[in-house]
Coordinates of C-alpha atoms and ligand atoms in Angstrom, one line a residue:
X1 CA 88.2 197.4 189.8
X2 CA 85.4 196.6 192.2
X3 CA 84.3 194.2 195.0
X4 CA 82.0 191.3 194.4
X5 CA 78.2 192.0 194.0
X6 CA 77.9 190.0 197.2
X7 CA 79.9 192.6 199.2
X8 CA 78.4 195.6 197.4
X9 CA 75.1 194.9 199.0
X10 CA 76.5 194.4 202.5
X11 CA 76.2 197.1 205.1
X12 CA 78.9 197.7 207.7
X13 CA 78.1 196.7 211.3
X14 CA 76.4 199.9 212.7
X15 CA 77.5 198.9 216.3
X16 CA 81.2 198.7 215.3
X17 CA 81.0 201.7 213.1
X18 CA 79.7 203.9 215.9
X19 CA 82.3 202.5 218.3
X20 CA 85.0 203.4 215.8
X21 CA 83.7 206.9 215.6
X22 CA 83.7 207.2 219.3
X23 CA 87.3 206.0 219.4
X24 CA 88.2 208.6 216.8
X25 CA 86.8 211.4 218.9
X26 CA 88.5 210.0 222.0
X27 CA 91.8 210.1 220.1
X28 CA 91.2 213.8 219.4
X29 CA 91.1 214.3 223.2
X30 CA 87.3 214.5 223.4
X31 CA 85.8 212.8 226.5
X32 CA 83.3 210.5 224.8
X33 CA 81.2 208.0 226.8
X34 CA 80.9 204.9 224.7
X35 CA 77.5 203.2 225.0
X36 CA 77.5 202.0 221.4
X37 CA 79.1 198.6 221.2
X38 CA 77.7 195.9 223.5
X39 CA 80.2 194.1 225.6
X40 CA 80.7 193.5 229.3
X41 CA 83.1 196.0 230.9
X42 CA 84.3 193.4 233.4
X43 CA 87.6 191.6 233.1
X44 CA 87.6 187.9 232.2
X45 CA 87.6 186.0 235.6
X46 CA 91.0 184.9 236.8
X47 CA 90.4 181.1 236.8
X48 CA 89.5 181.3 233.1
X49 CA 92.7 183.2 232.2
X50 CA 94.7 180.7 234.3
X51 CA 93.3 177.8 232.2
X52 CA 94.4 179.7 229.0
X53 CA 97.9 180.3 230.4
X54 CA 98.2 176.7 231.4
X55 CA 97.1 175.5 227.9
X56 CA 99.9 177.5 226.4
X57 CA 102.4 176.0 228.8
X58 CA 101.1 172.5 227.9
X59 CA 101.6 173.4 224.2
X60 CA 98.0 173.1 223.3
X61 CA 98.8 175.3 220.4
X62 CA 98.0 173.2 217.3
X63 CA 94.9 172.8 215.1
X64 CA 92.0 171.4 217.0
X65 CA 89.4 169.2 215.4
X66 CA 87.2 171.4 213.1
X67 CA 84.1 171.4 215.3
X68 CA 86.2 171.9 218.5
X69 CA 87.9 169.6 221.1
X70 CA 85.9 166.5 222.1
X71 CA 86.2 167.4 225.8
X72 CA 85.0 170.9 225.2
X73 CA 81.9 169.6 223.3
X74 CA 81.2 167.3 226.2
X75 CA 81.4 170.2 228.6
X76 CA 78.9 172.1 226.4
X77 CA 76.6 169.1 226.5
X78 CA 76.9 169.0 230.3
X79 CA 76.0 172.7 230.4
X80 CA 73.0 172.2 228.2
X81 CA 71.8 169.3 230.3
X82 CA 72.3 170.9 233.7
X83 CA 71.2 174.5 232.9
X84 CA 68.7 174.0 230.1
X85 CA 67.4 170.4 230.7
X86 CA 68.4 169.6 227.1
X87 CA 70.0 166.3 226.1
X88 CA 72.6 166.7 223.3
X89 CA 75.5 164.5 222.1
X90 CA 78.9 165.9 221.3
X91 CA 78.3 165.1 217.6
X92 CA 75.6 167.7 217.7
X93 CA 77.9 170.5 218.8
X94 CA 80.1 172.8 216.6
X95 CA 82.3 175.3 218.3
X96 CA 83.2 178.4 216.3
X97 CA 84.9 181.8 216.4
X98 CA 82.1 183.5 218.4
X99 CA 78.4 183.1 218.2
X100 CA 78.6 185.4 215.2
X101 CA 80.3 182.7 213.2
X102 CA 78.0 180.1 214.6
X103 CA 75.0 182.0 213.3
X104 CA 76.7 182.7 209.9
X105 CA 77.5 179.0 209.6
X106 CA 74.0 178.0 210.3
X107 CA 72.5 180.5 207.8
X108 CA 75.0 179.5 205.1
X109 CA 74.3 175.8 205.8
X110 CA 70.5 176.1 205.6
X111 CA 69.5 179.0 203.3
X112 CA 69.3 178.7 199.5
X113 CA 69.1 181.8 197.2
X114 CA 65.5 183.1 197.3
X115 CA 64.7 181.4 200.7
X116 CA 62.8 183.7 203.1
X117 CA 64.1 184.1 206.6
X118 CA 61.8 185.6 209.2
X119 CA 63.5 188.1 211.5
X120 CA 61.5 189.7 214.3
X121 CA 62.2 193.4 214.4
X122 CA 63.9 195.1 216.2
X123 CA 66.8 192.7 215.5
X124 CA 70.5 192.4 216.0
X125 CA 72.1 194.3 213.1
X126 CA 74.0 191.3 211.7
X127 CA 71.0 188.9 211.0
X128 CA 69.7 190.5 207.8
X129 CA 73.2 191.0 206.5
X130 CA 74.1 187.3 207.1
X131 CA 70.9 186.2 205.3
X132 CA 71.6 188.5 202.3
X133 CA 75.2 187.1 202.1
X134 CA 73.6 183.6 201.7
X135 CA 71.3 185.0 199.0
X136 CA 68.2 184.7 201.2
X137 CA 65.5 187.2 201.7
X138 CA 65.1 188.8 205.1
X139 CA 61.4 189.1 206.1
X140 CA 61.0 191.6 209.0
X141 CA 58.1 191.1 211.4
X142 CA 57.8 194.2 213.6
X143 CA 56.9 194.4 217.2
X144 CA 56.6 197.8 218.8
X145 CA 57.4 199.2 222.2
X146 CA 53.7 198.8 223.1
X147 CA 54.0 195.1 222.7
X148 CA 57.3 194.9 224.7
X149 CA 59.0 194.4 221.2
X150 CA 57.8 190.8 221.1
X151 CA 56.0 189.2 218.1
X152 CA 52.8 187.4 218.5
X153 CA 51.9 183.9 217.1
X154 CA 49.4 185.5 214.7
X155 CA 52.2 187.8 213.3
X156 CA 54.4 184.7 212.8
X157 CA 51.7 182.7 211.2
X158 CA 50.9 185.4 208.7
X159 CA 54.6 185.9 207.8
X160 CA 55.2 182.2 206.9
X161 CA 55.0 181.4 203.1
X162 CA 55.9 178.3 201.1
X163 CA 59.4 180.0 200.7
X164 CA 60.0 180.4 204.4
X165 CA 63.1 178.4 205.5
X166 CA 64.1 179.9 208.9
X167 CA 63.1 182.0 211.8
X168 CA 65.9 183.8 213.7
X169 CA 64.7 184.4 217.3
X170 CA 66.8 186.2 219.9
X171 CA 65.8 186.0 223.6
X172 CA 66.9 187.8 225.7
X173 CA 66.9 190.2 222.7
X174 CA 69.6 192.6 221.5
X175 CA 68.7 195.5 221.1
X176 CA 65.4 195.6 223.1
X177 CA 66.2 193.4 226.2
X178 CA 62.9 191.7 225.8
X179 CA 62.7 188.1 227.0
X180 CA 60.2 185.5 225.8
X181 CA 58.7 183.4 228.6
X182 CA 58.3 179.6 228.2
X183 CA 54.6 180.1 227.5
X184 CA 55.2 182.7 224.8
X185 CA 57.7 180.3 223.2
X186 CA 55.2 177.5 223.4
X187 CA 52.7 179.7 221.5
X188 CA 55.2 180.5 218.8
X189 CA 56.2 176.8 218.6
X190 CA 52.6 175.8 218.1
X191 CA 52.7 177.9 214.8
X192 CA 56.1 176.6 213.8
X193 CA 55.1 172.9 214.3
X194 CA 52.3 173.4 211.8
X195 CA 54.9 174.2 209.1
X196 CA 57.3 171.3 209.0
X197 CA 59.8 172.9 206.6
X198 CA 60.5 175.9 208.8
X199 CA 63.7 175.7 211.0
X200 CA 64.8 178.1 213.8
X201 CA 68.0 179.7 214.9
X202 CA 67.5 180.4 218.6
X203 CA 70.2 183.0 219.6
X204 CA 70.6 182.6 223.4
X205 CA 73.9 184.5 223.8
X206 CA 72.3 186.7 226.6
X207 CA 70.9 183.7 228.5
X208 CA 72.6 184.5 231.8
X209 CA 71.7 188.2 231.6
X210 CA 68.2 187.7 232.7
X211 CA 66.3 189.9 235.2
X212 CA 63.1 187.9 235.5
X213 CA 64.3 184.7 236.9
X214 CA 64.8 181.8 234.6
X215 CA 65.8 181.5 230.9
X216 CA 63.5 179.6 228.5
X217 CA 65.0 178.0 225.4
X218 CA 62.8 177.4 222.3
X219 CA 64.6 174.0 222.0
X220 CA 63.0 172.9 225.3
X221 CA 59.4 173.1 223.8
X222 CA 58.4 169.5 222.8
X223 CA 58.9 168.9 219.1
X224 CA 61.2 172.0 218.6
X225 CA 64.7 170.5 219.4
X226 CA 64.6 168.5 216.1
X227 CA 64.3 171.8 214.1
X228 CA 66.2 174.3 216.3
X229 CA 69.8 175.5 216.0
X230 CA 70.5 176.7 219.5
X231 CA 73.3 179.3 219.6
X232 CA 75.2 180.4 222.7
X233 CA 78.8 181.3 223.7
X234 CA 81.0 182.7 226.4
X235 CA 81.2 186.4 225.2
X236 CA 78.5 187.9 227.4
X237 CA 78.1 185.6 230.4
X238 CA 81.8 185.3 231.2
X239 CA 83.1 188.7 229.8
X240 CA 85.0 187.0 227.0
X241 CA 84.2 188.9 223.9
X242 CA 87.7 188.9 222.6
X243 CA 88.3 185.2 223.1
X244 CA 85.9 184.4 220.2
X245 CA 84.1 181.2 221.3
X246 CA 80.5 180.4 220.4
X247 CA 78.7 177.2 219.6
X248 CA 75.7 175.6 218.0
X249 CA 73.7 172.7 219.4
X250 CA 71.6 171.3 216.6
X251 CA 70.3 168.2 214.9
X252 CA 73.3 166.2 213.8
X253 CA 72.8 166.8 210.0
X254 CA 73.0 170.5 210.6
X255 CA 76.0 170.2 212.9
X256 CA 77.7 168.2 210.2
X257 CA 76.9 170.8 207.6
X258 CA 78.3 173.6 209.7
X259 CA 81.4 171.6 210.4
X260 CA 81.9 171.0 206.7
X261 CA 81.7 174.7 206.0
X262 CA 83.9 175.6 208.9
X263 CA 86.5 173.1 207.7
X264 CA 87.0 175.1 204.5
X265 CA 86.5 178.6 205.9
X266 CA 88.2 178.9 209.2
X267 CA 89.1 175.5 210.7
X268 CA 88.5 175.0 214.5
X269 CA 88.6 178.1 216.7
X270 CA 91.7 179.1 218.7
X271 CA 93.0 176.2 220.8
X272 CA 93.8 178.4 223.8
X273 CA 90.4 180.1 223.8
X274 CA 88.7 176.7 223.6
X275 CA 90.5 175.6 226.8
X276 CA 89.5 178.9 228.5
X277 CA 85.9 178.4 227.5
X278 CA 85.9 174.9 228.8
X279 CA 87.2 176.2 232.2
X280 CA 84.4 178.8 232.1
X281 CA 81.6 176.2 231.5
X282 CA 83.1 173.6 233.9
X283 CA 84.1 176.0 236.7
X284 CA 82.4 177.8 239.6
X285 CA 79.5 179.9 238.2
X286 CA 79.6 182.5 241.0
X287 CA 81.2 185.1 238.6
X288 CA 78.2 184.8 236.2
X289 CA 75.7 185.7 239.0
X290 CA 78.0 188.5 240.4
X291 CA 78.1 190.2 236.9
X292 CA 74.4 189.6 236.4
X293 CA 73.5 191.4 239.6
X294 CA 75.7 194.3 238.6
X295 CA 73.9 194.5 235.2
X296 CA 70.5 194.3 236.9
X297 CA 71.5 197.2 239.2
X298 CA 72.6 199.3 236.2
X299 CA 69.4 198.4 234.3
X300 CA 67.4 199.8 237.2
X301 CA 69.6 202.9 237.3
X302 CA 69.4 203.7 233.5
X303 CA 65.7 203.0 233.3
X304 CA 65.1 205.5 236.2
X305 CA 67.3 208.2 234.7
X306 CA 66.0 207.7 231.1
X307 CA 62.4 208.1 232.3
X308 CA 63.3 211.5 233.6
X309 CA 64.2 212.7 230.1
X310 CA 61.2 214.4 228.4
X311 CA 60.9 213.2 224.8
X312 CA 62.0 209.6 225.5
X313 CA 59.7 206.6 225.9
X314 CA 61.3 203.8 227.8
X315 CA 60.4 200.1 228.3
X316 CA 62.0 198.0 231.0
X317 CA 64.5 195.5 229.5
X318 CA 64.1 192.1 231.1
X319 CA 67.5 190.8 229.9
X320 CA 70.8 191.7 228.1
X321 CA 72.4 195.1 228.7
X322 CA 70.7 197.4 226.3
X323 CA 68.1 200.1 226.6
X324 CA 66.1 200.8 223.4
X325 CA 64.1 204.0 224.1
X326 CA 61.7 205.5 221.6
X327 CA 63.2 208.9 220.6
X328 CA 60.9 209.8 217.7
X329 CA 59.5 212.6 219.8
X330 CA 62.7 214.4 219.0
X331 CA 62.4 214.0 215.2
X332 CA 61.8 217.2 213.3
X333 CA 63.6 219.2 215.9
X334 CA 66.8 221.3 215.9
X335 CA 69.1 222.8 218.5
X336 CA 67.7 226.1 219.8
X337 CA 70.2 228.7 218.5
X338 CA 70.2 230.5 221.9
X339 CA 71.8 227.5 223.6
X340 CA 75.4 226.5 223.3
X341 CA 74.7 223.2 221.5
X342 CA 77.0 221.6 218.9
X343 CA 77.1 224.3 216.2
X344 CA 76.0 222.4 213.2
X345 CA 72.8 221.2 214.9
X346 CA 71.4 224.7 215.0
X347 CA 71.0 224.5 211.3
X348 CA 70.3 220.8 210.9
X349 CA 67.1 218.9 211.7
X350 CA 67.1 215.6 213.4
X351 CA 65.2 213.6 210.8
X352 CA 65.7 210.0 212.1
X353 CA 67.3 207.8 214.7
X354 CA 70.7 207.8 213.0
X355 CA 70.6 211.7 213.2
X356 CA 69.6 211.5 216.8
X357 CA 72.5 209.2 217.7
X358 CA 74.9 211.5 215.7
X359 CA 73.4 214.5 217.6
X360 CA 74.1 212.8 220.9
X361 CA 77.6 212.0 219.9
X362 CA 78.4 215.5 218.7
X363 CA 76.5 217.5 221.4
X364 CA 76.5 215.2 224.5
X365 CA 79.7 213.2 223.6
X366 CA 77.8 210.0 224.2
X367 CA 78.1 207.3 221.6
X368 CA 74.8 205.3 221.0
X369 CA 73.5 203.6 218.0
X370 CA 70.4 204.7 215.9
X371 CA 67.6 202.2 215.8
X372 CA 67.5 202.2 211.9
X373 CA 70.1 199.5 211.6
X374 CA 68.2 197.4 214.2
X375 CA 64.9 197.7 212.3
X376 CA 63.6 200.0 215.0
X377 CA 63.7 203.4 213.3
X378 CA 61.8 205.2 216.1
X379 CA 64.3 204.2 218.8
X380 CA 68.0 204.2 219.6
X381 CA 70.2 201.8 221.6
X382 CA 72.3 202.4 224.6
X383 CA 74.5 199.7 226.1
X384 CA 74.5 199.9 229.9
X385 CA 77.6 197.7 230.3
X386 CA 79.3 200.6 231.9
X387 CA 80.0 201.7 235.5
X388 CA 77.2 203.3 237.5
X389 CA 79.2 206.5 237.5
X390 CA 79.5 206.6 233.7
X391 CA 75.8 205.7 233.3
X392 CA 74.9 208.7 235.5
X393 CA 77.2 211.0 233.7
X394 CA 75.9 209.8 230.2
X395 CA 72.3 210.2 231.1
X396 CA 73.0 213.7 232.6
X397 CA 74.6 214.7 229.3
X398 CA 71.8 213.3 227.2
X399 CA 69.2 215.0 229.3
X400 CA 71.0 218.4 228.8
X401 CA 71.3 217.9 225.1
X402 CA 67.7 216.8 224.5
X403 CA 66.6 219.9 226.5
X404 CA 68.2 222.1 223.8
X405 CA 65.9 220.8 221.1
X406 CA 63.0 222.8 219.8
Ligands
PMP501 N1 74.1 187.4 218.9 C1 73.8 188.6 219.5 C2 72.4 189.0 219.7 C3 74.8 189.5 219.9 O1 74.5 190.6 220.5 C4 76.1 189.1 219.7 C5 77.2 190.0 220.2 N2 77.7 190.8 219.2 C6 76.4 187.9 219.1 C7 75.4 187.1 218.7 C8 77.8 187.4 218.8 O2 78.6 187.2 219.9 P1 80.0 186.6 219.8 O3 80.4 186.5 218.4 O4 80.9 187.6 220.5 O5 80.0 185.3 220.5
LIG502 N1 76.8 192.4 220.5 C1 77.5 193.6 220.4 C2 76.6 194.6 219.8 O1 75.6 194.4 219.3 C3 78.8 193.4 219.6 C4 78.9 194.1 218.3 C5 78.6 193.3 217.1 O2 79.0 192.1 217.1 O3 78.0 193.8 216.2 O4 76.9 195.8 220.0

């Protein structure tokens, strides 16, 4: 008895796997600081929760249309127009169970077996897995820390082949926090516009967690809206990860395809969550700016503390809530036996970033994620969506643990 071939080649989500390990240790009474999974630590704002409660009382508890309620899709169009200067019709919007499903839908709707999908590395762990599920071939284009983890137009051009179907671009980026400026997007678009069969999924889920001013969407570059699937949602901006609402805004033929798929896979997303998300997009946006400011302060704090740790190389994230330091300076090292480090690490060598994250979990009791799963094998990821106090404590522990390595 065995699972389908499709599943046998699928890796588990490294972010959720590390978070589960951290929860296991916590259940054993160990005081673990969890910097592994990326989600805001804030509560969902009250006015959004009130809208959900009201929708239950009004018995909005039945199946919604497959691509989402018409008035929610109109609210999304209003958001895209006022915040992004983009003109979409409700028929171009499909609302799904989180941006994760939105991206999966788009990949499934567009990728045929053997099609190549360009994924700038480091990347969010799920992209290559989604592509593989569709039978596609992930093509990684790597940008290092010295390039602020951003790919150049020349790199993009040389990765495109006659089999290229899609580029999946994430800005602000998980895991690096890098943000492409409008000019950088224009330069990438210039390449893309020379290859008329190449489409783009533009993952903008961290749009509002931006520390350099304004967000630039690839769809706003002339000529790109017709071939871009813009993805966004409420998880990060409104602290609504558990509500599971994301959307695509795309050319109508793609939206129709995603709706067709969703109609057989999941139906429309939770009716109550849709009403909550609509309240989020229609309501007072002060809460978004308040949370953004808190994340910016924490970004400054974690960058300062991480830079004090010998052995780590740190870039400054311009968006999202992740730090992705280079830790390869610690590879080949082991815990000096004369210190009181986690026992097993006195006889084990840190070979790679997954080992490094495991060492931090066992020795510092700080859960992070090795960069291997993100296509950044020299780095590791820390989420700084934690209180300032926990960030300070975590960095103190990491500093002590790294100091034991020889
Ligand atoms: N894209 C990126 C880059 C993410 O980090 C996440 C968060 N896991 C998602 C998409 C999916 O977000 P959600 O499904 O919670 O809307
Ligand atoms: N965006 C979060 C992360 O990358 C959520 C976990 C996930 O969906 O993989 O940690």
